[in-house]
CSV table of C-alpha atoms and ligand atoms in Angstrom, one decimal:
chain,number,residue,atom,x,y,z
A,892,MET,CA,-15.4,44.4,-6.7
A,893,ASN,CA,-13.9,43.2,-10.0
A,894,LYS,CA,-16.5,40.7,-11.1
A,895,THR,CA,-14.5,39.4,-14.1
A,896,LEU,CA,-11.2,38.8,-12.4
A,897,ILE,CA,-9.9,35.2,-11.9
A,898,LYS,CA,-6.2,35.6,-10.8
A,899,GLY,CA,-3.5,38.1,-11.5
A,900,LYS,CA,-4.5,39.9,-14.7
A,901,ILE,CA,-6.7,37.1,-16.0
A,902,HIS,CA,-10.4,37.9,-16.6
A,903,TYR,CA,-13.4,35.8,-17.7
A,904,VAL,CA,-15.1,37.1,-20.9
A,905,GLY,CA,-17.1,34.0,-21.9
A,906,VAL,CA,-20.8,33.9,-22.8
A,907,ASN,CA,-23.8,31.7,-21.9
A,908,ASP,CA,-26.0,29.9,-24.5
A,909,ARG,CA,-29.5,29.3,-23.2
A,910,ASN,CA,-31.0,29.3,-26.8
A,911,LYS,CA,-29.5,26.1,-28.3
A,912,TYR,CA,-31.6,22.9,-27.9
A,913,LEU,CA,-28.9,20.5,-29.1
A,914,PHE,CA,-25.2,20.7,-28.7
A,915,GLU,CA,-23.4,19.6,-31.9
A,916,ASN,CA,-27.0,19.3,-33.1
A,917,MET,CA,-27.4,16.1,-31.1
A,918,LEU,CA,-27.0,16.5,-27.4
A,919,PRO,CA,-29.8,18.1,-25.3
A,920,LEU,CA,-28.9,21.1,-23.2
A,921,PRO,CA,-31.3,21.2,-20.3
A,922,TYR,CA,-29.1,23.6,-18.5
A,923,GLY,CA,-27.6,25.3,-21.5
A,924,VAL,CA,-23.8,25.7,-22.1
A,925,SER,CA,-21.2,28.3,-21.6
A,926,TYR,CA,-18.5,29.1,-24.2
A,927,ASN,CA,-15.6,30.4,-22.1
A,928,SER,CA,-12.9,32.8,-23.2
A,929,TYR,CA,-10.3,34.5,-21.1
A,930,LEU,CA,-8.7,37.9,-21.4
A,931,ILE,CA,-5.3,38.5,-19.9
A,932,ASP,CA,-4.9,42.3,-19.4
A,933,ASP,CA,-1.1,42.2,-19.3
A,934,GLU,CA,1.6,44.2,-20.9
A,935,GLN,CA,0.9,42.1,-23.9
A,936,VAL,CA,-2.9,41.9,-23.9
A,937,THR,CA,-3.9,38.3,-24.7
A,938,LEU,CA,-7.2,36.6,-25.5
A,939,VAL,CA,-7.4,32.8,-24.9
A,940,ASP,CA,-9.9,31.2,-27.2
A,941,THR,CA,-13.1,32.9,-28.5
A,942,VAL,CA,-16.8,32.1,-28.4
A,943,GLU,CA,-19.5,30.7,-30.7
A,944,VAL,CA,-20.0,33.3,-33.5
A,945,SER,CA,-23.6,34.2,-32.7
A,946,PHE,CA,-22.4,35.6,-29.4
A,947,PHE,CA,-19.7,37.8,-31.0
A,948,GLU,CA,-21.3,41.2,-30.2
A,949,VAL,CA,-21.8,40.3,-26.5
A,950,PHE,CA,-18.2,38.9,-26.4
A,951,LEU,CA,-16.7,42.0,-28.0
A,952,GLN,CA,-18.6,44.3,-25.6
A,953,LYS,CA,-17.1,42.3,-22.6
A,954,ILE,CA,-13.7,42.8,-24.1
A,955,HIS,CA,-14.2,46.5,-24.6
A,956,ARG,CA,-15.5,47.0,-21.1
A,957,LEU,CA,-12.3,45.6,-19.8
A,958,ILE,CA,-9.6,47.1,-22.0
A,959,GLY,CA,-11.4,50.0,-23.8
A,960,ASN,CA,-9.7,50.7,-27.1
A,961,LYS,CA,-6.4,49.0,-26.2
A,962,PRO,CA,-5.1,46.6,-28.9
A,963,ILE,CA,-4.9,42.9,-28.3
A,964,LYS,CA,-1.5,41.5,-29.0
A,965,TYR,CA,-2.1,37.8,-29.0
A,966,LEU,CA,-5.1,35.4,-29.6
A,967,VAL,CA,-4.2,32.0,-28.2
A,968,ILE,CA,-6.2,29.2,-29.9
A,969,ASN,CA,-6.2,26.1,-27.8
A,970,HIS,CA,-9.0,24.3,-29.7
A,971,MET,CA,-10.5,24.8,-33.1
A,972,GLU,CA,-14.0,23.4,-32.7
A,973,PRO,CA,-16.2,26.2,-33.9
A,974,ASP,CA,-18.0,26.6,-30.5
A,975,HIS,CA,-14.6,28.2,-29.5
A,976,SER,CA,-13.0,29.3,-32.7
A,977,GLY,CA,-16.2,30.7,-34.3
A,978,SER,CA,-15.3,34.3,-33.6
A,979,ILE,CA,-11.7,34.2,-35.0
A,980,ARG,CA,-12.5,35.9,-38.3
A,981,LEU,CA,-14.5,38.7,-36.6
A,982,ILE,CA,-11.8,39.2,-33.9
A,983,LYS,CA,-9.2,39.5,-36.7
A,984,GLN,CA,-11.4,42.1,-38.4
A,985,GLU,CA,-11.7,44.1,-35.1
A,986,TYR,CA,-8.0,43.7,-34.3
A,987,PRO,CA,-6.2,43.4,-37.6
A,988,ASP,CA,-2.7,43.4,-36.1
A,989,ILE,CA,-3.4,40.6,-33.6
A,990,THR,CA,-1.0,37.6,-33.7
A,991,ILE,CA,-2.7,34.3,-33.6
A,992,VAL,CA,-0.9,31.7,-31.4
A,993,GLY,CA,-1.4,28.1,-32.2
A,994,ASN,CA,0.5,24.9,-33.1
A,995,ALA,CA,1.2,23.6,-36.6
A,996,LYS,CA,-2.1,21.8,-36.8
A,997,THR,CA,-4.1,24.9,-35.7
A,998,PHE,CA,-3.3,27.1,-38.6
A,999,GLY,CA,-4.5,24.6,-41.3
A,1000,MET,CA,-7.8,24.5,-39.6
A,1001,ILE,CA,-8.0,28.3,-39.3
A,1002,GLU,CA,-7.4,28.6,-43.0
A,1003,GLY,CA,-9.9,25.8,-43.7
A,1004,TYR,CA,-12.7,27.1,-41.5
A,1005,TYR,CA,-12.3,30.9,-41.7
A,1006,GLY,CA,-9.8,31.7,-44.5
A,1007,VAL,CA,-7.9,33.8,-41.9
A,1008,GLN,CA,-4.2,34.6,-42.5
A,1009,GLY,CA,-1.9,37.3,-41.1
A,1010,ASN,CA,0.4,37.4,-38.1
A,1011,GLN,CA,1.0,33.9,-36.7
A,1012,LEU,CA,3.1,32.5,-33.9
A,1013,VAL,CA,3.5,28.7,-34.3
A,1014,VAL,CA,4.3,27.1,-30.9
A,1015,LYS,CA,5.3,23.6,-30.0
A,1016,GLU,CA,5.5,21.5,-26.9
A,1017,GLY,CA,7.1,23.4,-24.0
A,1018,ASP,CA,7.4,26.7,-25.8
A,1019,THR,CA,6.8,29.8,-23.7
A,1020,LEU,CA,5.3,33.2,-24.3
A,1021,ASP,CA,6.1,36.1,-21.9
A,1022,LEU,CA,3.2,38.5,-21.6
A,1023,GLY,CA,4.8,40.7,-18.9
A,1024,TYR,CA,3.4,39.5,-15.6
A,1025,HIS,CA,2.0,36.2,-16.9
A,1026,LYS,CA,4.1,33.6,-18.7
A,1027,LEU,CA,2.4,31.0,-20.8
A,1028,THR,CA,3.8,27.5,-21.6
A,1029,PHE,CA,2.1,25.4,-24.2
A,1030,TYR,CA,1.5,21.7,-24.0
A,1031,MET,CA,0.1,19.6,-26.8
A,1032,ALA,CA,-3.0,17.6,-25.9
A,1033,PRO,CA,-3.9,15.9,-29.2
A,1034,MET,CA,-7.4,14.2,-29.3
A,1035,VAL,CA,-8.6,15.9,-26.2
A,1036,HIS,CA,-10.9,16.4,-28.1
A,1037,TRP,CA,-9.5,17.2,-31.6
A,1038,PRO,CA,-6.0,16.6,-33.0
A,1039,GLU,CA,-4.9,20.2,-32.8
A,1040,VAL,CA,-5.8,20.7,-29.1
A,1041,MET,CA,-3.2,22.2,-26.8
A,1042,VAL,CA,-3.4,23.7,-23.3
A,1043,SER,CA,-1.7,26.8,-22.1
A,1044,TYR,CA,-0.3,27.0,-18.6
A,1045,ASP,CA,0.4,30.3,-16.8
A,1046,SER,CA,3.4,29.6,-14.4
A,1047,THR,CA,3.0,33.0,-12.6
A,1048,GLU,CA,-0.4,32.3,-11.1
A,1049,GLN,CA,-0.5,28.6,-11.9
A,1050,VAL,CA,-3.5,28.8,-14.1
A,1051,LEU,CA,-4.3,26.1,-16.7
A,1052,PHE,CA,-6.2,27.0,-19.8
A,1053,SER,CA,-7.4,23.5,-20.5
A,1054,ALA,CA,-9.5,23.7,-23.7
A,1055,ASP,CA,-12.4,21.2,-23.5
A,1056,ALA,CA,-10.7,19.1,-20.7
A,1057,PHE,CA,-12.4,19.5,-17.3
A,1058,GLY,CA,-15.4,21.1,-19.0
A,1059,CYS,CA,-19.1,20.4,-18.6
A,1060,PHE,CA,-22.5,21.5,-19.8
A,1061,GLY,CA,-24.5,24.1,-17.9
A,1062,THR,CA,-24.5,27.9,-18.2
A,1063,LEU,CA,-22.8,30.0,-15.6
A,1064,ASP,CA,-25.7,31.8,-13.8
A,1065,GLY,CA,-24.2,34.8,-12.1
A,1066,GLY,CA,-20.7,33.8,-11.2
A,1067,PHE,CA,-18.1,31.7,-13.1
A,1068,LEU,CA,-15.9,30.8,-10.2
A,1069,ASP,CA,-16.7,27.4,-8.5
A,1070,THR,CA,-16.5,29.2,-5.1
A,1071,ARG,CA,-19.3,31.6,-6.0
A,1072,ILE,CA,-22.0,29.3,-7.5
A,1073,ASN,CA,-24.1,26.3,-6.6
A,1074,LEU,CA,-22.3,23.4,-8.3
A,1075,ASP,CA,-25.1,20.8,-8.1
A,1076,LYS,CA,-26.1,20.8,-11.7
A,1077,TYR,CA,-22.6,20.4,-13.1
A,1078,TRP,CA,-21.5,17.1,-11.7
A,1079,TYR,CA,-23.9,14.9,-13.8
A,1080,GLU,CA,-23.5,17.3,-16.7
A,1081,MET,CA,-19.7,16.8,-16.6
A,1082,VAL,CA,-20.2,13.0,-16.9
A,1083,ARG,CA,-22.7,13.5,-19.8
A,1084,TYR,CA,-20.4,15.9,-21.5
A,1085,TYR,CA,-17.3,13.8,-21.1
A,1086,SER,CA,-18.9,10.5,-22.0
A,1087,ASN,CA,-20.7,11.8,-25.1
A,1088,ILE,CA,-18.1,14.2,-26.5
A,1089,VAL,CA,-14.7,13.1,-25.3
A,1090,GLY,CA,-15.6,9.5,-24.4
A,1091,LYS,CA,-13.8,7.9,-27.3
A,1092,TYR,CA,-10.5,9.5,-26.3
A,1093,GLY,CA,-9.8,7.9,-22.9
A,1094,ALA,CA,-6.2,7.1,-23.8
A,1095,PRO,CA,-5.3,10.6,-25.0
A,1096,VAL,CA,-7.0,12.1,-21.9
A,1097,GLN,CA,-4.9,9.8,-19.7
A,1098,ARG,CA,-1.7,10.9,-21.5
A,1099,ALA,CA,-2.6,14.5,-21.0
A,1100,LEU,CA,-3.4,14.0,-17.3
A,1101,ALA,CA,0.0,12.3,-16.9
A,1102,LYS,CA,1.7,15.2,-18.6
A,1103,LEU,CA,-0.1,17.9,-16.6
A,1104,GLY,CA,0.0,16.0,-13.3
A,1105,THR,CA,3.4,17.4,-12.4
A,1106,LEU,CA,2.2,21.1,-12.7
A,1107,PRO,CA,1.1,23.0,-9.6
A,1108,ILE,CA,-2.4,24.2,-10.5
A,1109,GLN,CA,-4.4,26.9,-8.6
A,1110,ALA,CA,-7.1,27.4,-11.3
A,1111,ILE,CA,-8.4,25.4,-14.3
A,1112,CYS,CA,-10.0,27.6,-17.0
A,1113,SER,CA,-11.8,25.2,-19.3
A,1114,THR,CA,-13.8,26.2,-22.4
A,1115,HIS,CA,-17.1,25.1,-20.9
A,1116,GLY,CA,-18.5,25.4,-17.3
A,1117,PRO,CA,-17.1,26.9,-14.1
A,1118,VAL,CA,-13.6,28.0,-13.5
A,1119,TRP,CA,-12.3,25.4,-11.0
A,1120,THR,CA,-10.3,26.6,-8.0
A,1121,GLU,CA,-11.5,24.8,-4.9
A,1122,ASN,CA,-12.7,21.6,-6.7
A,1123,ILE,CA,-9.6,20.9,-8.8
A,1124,GLN,CA,-8.9,17.5,-7.2
A,1125,LYS,CA,-12.5,16.4,-7.6
A,1126,VAL,CA,-12.7,17.5,-11.2
A,1127,VAL,CA,-9.4,15.9,-12.2
A,1128,GLY,CA,-10.5,12.8,-10.3
A,1129,ILE,CA,-13.8,12.6,-12.4
A,1130,TYR,CA,-11.9,13.0,-15.6
A,1131,ASP,CA,-9.3,10.5,-14.5
A,1132,ARG,CA,-11.9,7.8,-13.6
A,1133,LEU,CA,-14.0,8.4,-16.7
A,1134,SER,CA,-11.0,8.2,-19.1
A,1135,ARG,CA,-9.9,5.0,-17.4
A,1136,TYR,CA,-13.5,3.7,-17.9
A,1137,ASP,CA,-13.6,3.1,-14.2
A,1138,ALA,CA,-17.2,3.0,-12.9
A,1139,ASP,CA,-19.3,2.6,-9.8
A,1140,GLU,CA,-21.1,-0.5,-8.7
A,1141,GLY,CA,-24.5,-0.6,-10.4
A,1142,VAL,CA,-26.3,-1.8,-13.4
A,1143,VAL,CA,-27.8,-0.1,-16.5
A,1144,ILE,CA,-30.6,-2.0,-18.2
A,1145,ALA,CA,-31.3,-0.5,-21.6
A,1146,TYR,CA,-34.1,-2.1,-23.6
A,1147,GLY,CA,-36.1,-1.6,-26.7
A,1148,THR,CA,-39.7,-2.6,-26.5
A,1149,MET,CA,-42.8,-2.3,-28.8
A,1150,TYR,CA,-45.5,-4.1,-26.8
A,1151,GLY,CA,-43.9,-4.3,-23.3
A,1152,HIS,CA,-42.4,-7.8,-23.3
A,1153,ASN,CA,-38.8,-6.8,-23.3
A,1154,GLU,CA,-39.6,-4.2,-20.7
A,1155,GLN,CA,-41.2,-6.9,-18.6
A,1156,MET,CA,-37.9,-8.9,-18.8
A,1157,ALA,CA,-36.0,-5.8,-17.9
A,1158,GLU,CA,-38.2,-5.2,-14.9
A,1159,GLU,CA,-37.9,-8.8,-13.8
A,1160,ILE,CA,-34.1,-8.7,-14.0
A,1161,ALA,CA,-34.0,-5.4,-12.1
A,1162,SER,CA,-36.2,-6.6,-9.3
A,1163,GLU,CA,-34.0,-9.6,-8.8
A,1164,LEU,CA,-30.9,-7.4,-8.9
A,1165,SER,CA,-32.4,-5.2,-6.2
A,1166,ALA,CA,-33.4,-8.2,-4.1
A,1167,ARG,CA,-29.7,-9.3,-4.3
A,1168,GLY,CA,-28.5,-6.0,-2.9
A,1169,VAL,CA,-27.7,-3.9,-6.0
A,1170,LYS,CA,-29.0,-0.4,-5.3
A,1171,ASN,CA,-27.8,1.5,-8.3
A,1172,ILE,CA,-30.1,0.2,-11.1
A,1173,VAL,CA,-31.1,2.4,-14.0
A,1174,LEU,CA,-33.6,1.3,-16.6
A,1175,HIS,CA,-33.6,3.0,-19.9
A,1176,ASN,CA,-36.3,2.6,-22.6
A,1177,VAL,CA,-34.2,3.5,-25.6
A,1178,SER,CA,-37.2,5.0,-27.4
A,1179,LYS,CA,-37.8,7.4,-24.6
A,1180,SER,CA,-34.5,8.1,-22.8
A,1181,ASP,CA,-32.1,10.5,-24.5
A,1182,PRO,CA,-29.1,8.5,-25.9
A,1183,SER,CA,-26.8,11.0,-24.1
A,1184,ASP,CA,-28.2,10.0,-20.8
A,1185,ILE,CA,-27.9,6.3,-21.5
A,1186,ILE,CA,-24.3,6.7,-22.6
A,1187,ALA,CA,-23.6,8.8,-19.4
A,1188,ASP,CA,-25.0,6.0,-17.2
A,1189,ILE,CA,-23.0,3.4,-19.1
A,1190,PHE,CA,-19.9,5.4,-18.2
A,1191,ARG,CA,-21.1,5.6,-14.6
A,1192,TYR,CA,-21.9,1.9,-13.8
A,1193,LYS,CA,-20.0,-1.3,-14.1
A,1194,GLY,CA,-22.9,-3.5,-15.1
A,1195,LEU,CA,-24.7,-3.4,-18.4
A,1196,ILE,CA,-27.7,-5.5,-19.6
A,1197,ILE,CA,-29.2,-4.9,-23.0
A,1198,GLY,CA,-32.5,-6.2,-24.3
A,1199,SER,CA,-34.0,-6.0,-27.8
A,1200,PRO,CA,-36.9,-7.4,-29.8
A,1201,THR,CA,-36.1,-8.7,-33.3
A,1202,TYR,CA,-37.1,-6.1,-35.8
A,1203,ASN,CA,-36.8,-6.5,-39.6
A,1204,ALA,CA,-34.6,-9.5,-39.0
A,1205,ASN,CA,-32.2,-7.3,-37.0
A,1206,LEU,CA,-31.9,-5.5,-33.7
A,1207,TYR,CA,-34.5,-2.9,-32.6
A,1208,PRO,CA,-33.2,0.3,-34.3
A,1209,GLY,CA,-32.7,2.2,-31.0
A,1210,ILE,CA,-30.6,-0.7,-29.6
A,1211,GLU,CA,-28.6,-1.0,-32.8
A,1212,ALA,CA,-27.8,2.8,-32.5
A,1213,LEU,CA,-26.9,2.4,-28.9
A,1214,LEU,CA,-24.5,-0.6,-29.5
A,1215,SER,CA,-22.8,1.5,-32.2
A,1216,LYS,CA,-22.3,4.4,-29.8
A,1217,ILE,CA,-20.8,2.0,-27.2
A,1218,LEU,CA,-18.4,0.5,-29.7
A,1219,LEU,CA,-17.4,4.0,-31.0
A,1220,ARG,CA,-16.4,5.1,-27.5
A,1221,GLU,CA,-14.4,1.9,-26.9
A,1222,VAL,CA,-16.1,1.4,-23.5
A,1223,LYS,CA,-14.3,-1.3,-21.6
A,1224,GLY,CA,-14.3,-3.0,-18.2
A,1225,ARG,CA,-18.0,-3.7,-18.1
A,1226,PHE,CA,-19.9,-6.8,-17.0
A,1227,PHE,CA,-22.4,-7.5,-19.8
A,1228,GLY,CA,-25.6,-9.5,-20.1
A,1229,TYR,CA,-28.3,-9.5,-22.7
A,1230,PHE,CA,-31.7,-10.8,-23.7
A,1231,GLY,CA,-34.0,-10.6,-26.7
A,1232,SER,CA,-37.2,-11.7,-28.2
A,1233,PHE,CA,-38.8,-12.6,-31.5
A,1234,THR,CA,-42.2,-13.5,-32.9
A,1235,TRP,CA,-41.4,-15.9,-35.7
A,1236,ALA,CA,-37.6,-15.8,-36.3
A,1237,GLY,CA,-35.0,-14.7,-33.7
A,1238,MET,CA,-32.2,-12.4,-34.7
A,1239,ALA,CA,-31.8,-9.9,-31.9
A,1240,VAL,CA,-29.9,-12.3,-29.6
A,1241,LYS,CA,-27.6,-13.4,-32.5
A,1242,LYS,CA,-26.8,-9.8,-33.3
A,1243,MET,CA,-26.0,-9.1,-29.6
A,1244,ALA,CA,-23.6,-12.1,-29.6
A,1245,GLU,CA,-21.8,-10.4,-32.5
A,1246,PHE,CA,-21.6,-7.2,-30.4
A,1247,VAL,CA,-20.1,-9.1,-27.5
A,1248,GLU,CA,-17.3,-10.4,-29.8
A,1249,LYS,CA,-16.5,-6.8,-30.9
A,1250,SER,CA,-16.8,-5.3,-27.4
A,1251,LYS,CA,-14.3,-5.3,-24.6
A,1252,PHE,CA,-16.9,-6.5,-22.1
A,1253,GLU,CA,-17.0,-9.6,-19.9
A,1254,LEU,CA,-20.1,-11.6,-20.5
A,1255,VAL,CA,-21.9,-12.7,-17.4
A,1256,GLY,CA,-24.7,-15.3,-17.2
A,1257,GLU,CA,-26.6,-16.9,-20.1
A,1258,PRO,CA,-28.1,-14.8,-22.8
A,1259,ILE,CA,-31.9,-15.1,-22.7
A,1260,GLU,CA,-34.0,-15.5,-25.8
A,1261,PHE,CA,-37.8,-15.8,-25.6
A,1262,LYS,CA,-40.5,-16.2,-28.2
A,1263,GLN,CA,-43.4,-13.7,-28.1
A,1264,ALA,CA,-44.4,-13.1,-24.5
A,1265,MET,CA,-42.5,-14.1,-21.3
A,1266,LYS,CA,-43.7,-17.3,-19.8
A,1267,GLY,CA,-42.7,-20.6,-18.1
A,1268,ASP,CA,-39.0,-20.7,-17.3
A,1269,ASP,CA,-38.3,-17.2,-18.8
A,1270,PHE,CA,-38.8,-15.8,-15.3
A,1271,GLU,CA,-36.2,-18.3,-13.9
A,1272,LYS,CA,-33.8,-17.4,-16.6
A,1273,ALA,CA,-34.2,-13.7,-15.7
A,1274,ALA,CA,-33.4,-14.6,-12.1
A,1275,VAL,CA,-30.3,-16.6,-13.1
A,1276,LEU,CA,-28.9,-13.7,-15.3
A,1277,ALA,CA,-29.5,-11.2,-12.5
A,1278,GLU,CA,-27.8,-13.5,-10.0
A,1279,ALA,CA,-24.7,-13.8,-12.3
A,1280,MET,CA,-24.6,-10.0,-12.7
A,1281,ALA,CA,-25.0,-9.4,-8.9
A,1282,LYS,CA,-22.2,-11.9,-8.2
A,1283,ALA,CA,-19.9,-10.3,-10.7
A,1284,LEU,CA,-20.5,-7.0,-8.9
A,1285,GLY,CA,-19.6,-8.6,-5.6
A,1286,HIS,CA,-23.0,-9.4,-4.1
V,2405,LIG,FE1,-16.3,22.7,-26.9
V,2405,LIG,FE2,-14.4,20.3,-28.7
V,2405,LIG,O1,-15.3,21.9,-28.4
């Protein structure tokens, strides 16, 4: 059995990273990550993307096991982020006559990152490259996730090499085809990957989906995660919903707390939401939850409530950072409520009012501000805010 074959003459030659703690030095990798590369063993042998440079030796061995000492004619670079382009310079050393295929923006980045020159084939929207059996057509997909991104489509076997699009965190343990592995871990990791890495670029993703929507696709070969064959509709559906900022019914309550008072308010609102029929409720203590999980949940659910103590006449630092991440990703279409506390001079609630002005959220209920500990009618205010949120969600 040929364990590397995908379709036609296309083989998987990617690698798994179980060493790295933080992707982009920020995002935890509890299940690791794969860097996918594909080798097309056609009349014109072609490599599609490379891998992170520390895996070069393993990568090269995989290539040699497939093609021996045959030369590689083309190296197609769909995306220049170094987790995929990192081995370009070493591939060029190994195969000096290789022709790098990219668009006009690709080559400036290759020069800037790796100082690599030599044979180049500059392609633009709709250009094709005949490899013998396979025929690649190139489509530009700027800002999915960098400006130079393009995708390559093989019309012979209807395979899409999609760069980061449709990717997810999680190593490929054993098989790489979605039909041969347990997919459970990937679905949430796809949301966390999309929302944290590509999340800002919803509109470009929508444009790319519209462009690619007319192509018949039998397999999606992304740069991270499984090769999708039987789950294409589901995967495209997830990316479509996330890039439209569409979300499920449910509420995220993210709070900062030093001595438990804002947590008590969060719990009070959550219990009232539950009593009113909201089942999907996620509470995040911003000092404990990883920001990537909070962002993923904000992409998953329609309701968002944020609570913060006043700290140094400002927001609690973890909340300030979270609000900045939300604005950067231009998250829209959320019902939003907020609360905050202070000991001698209230600023957290004022700062969140400024956030609402900048955001694309619909404010529900009355913001709650309380002094020191919760008492008196603070409990009633929590119930009123929860009621407004539950109603906005259709309860
Ligand atoms: Fe996996 Fe945008 O690189």
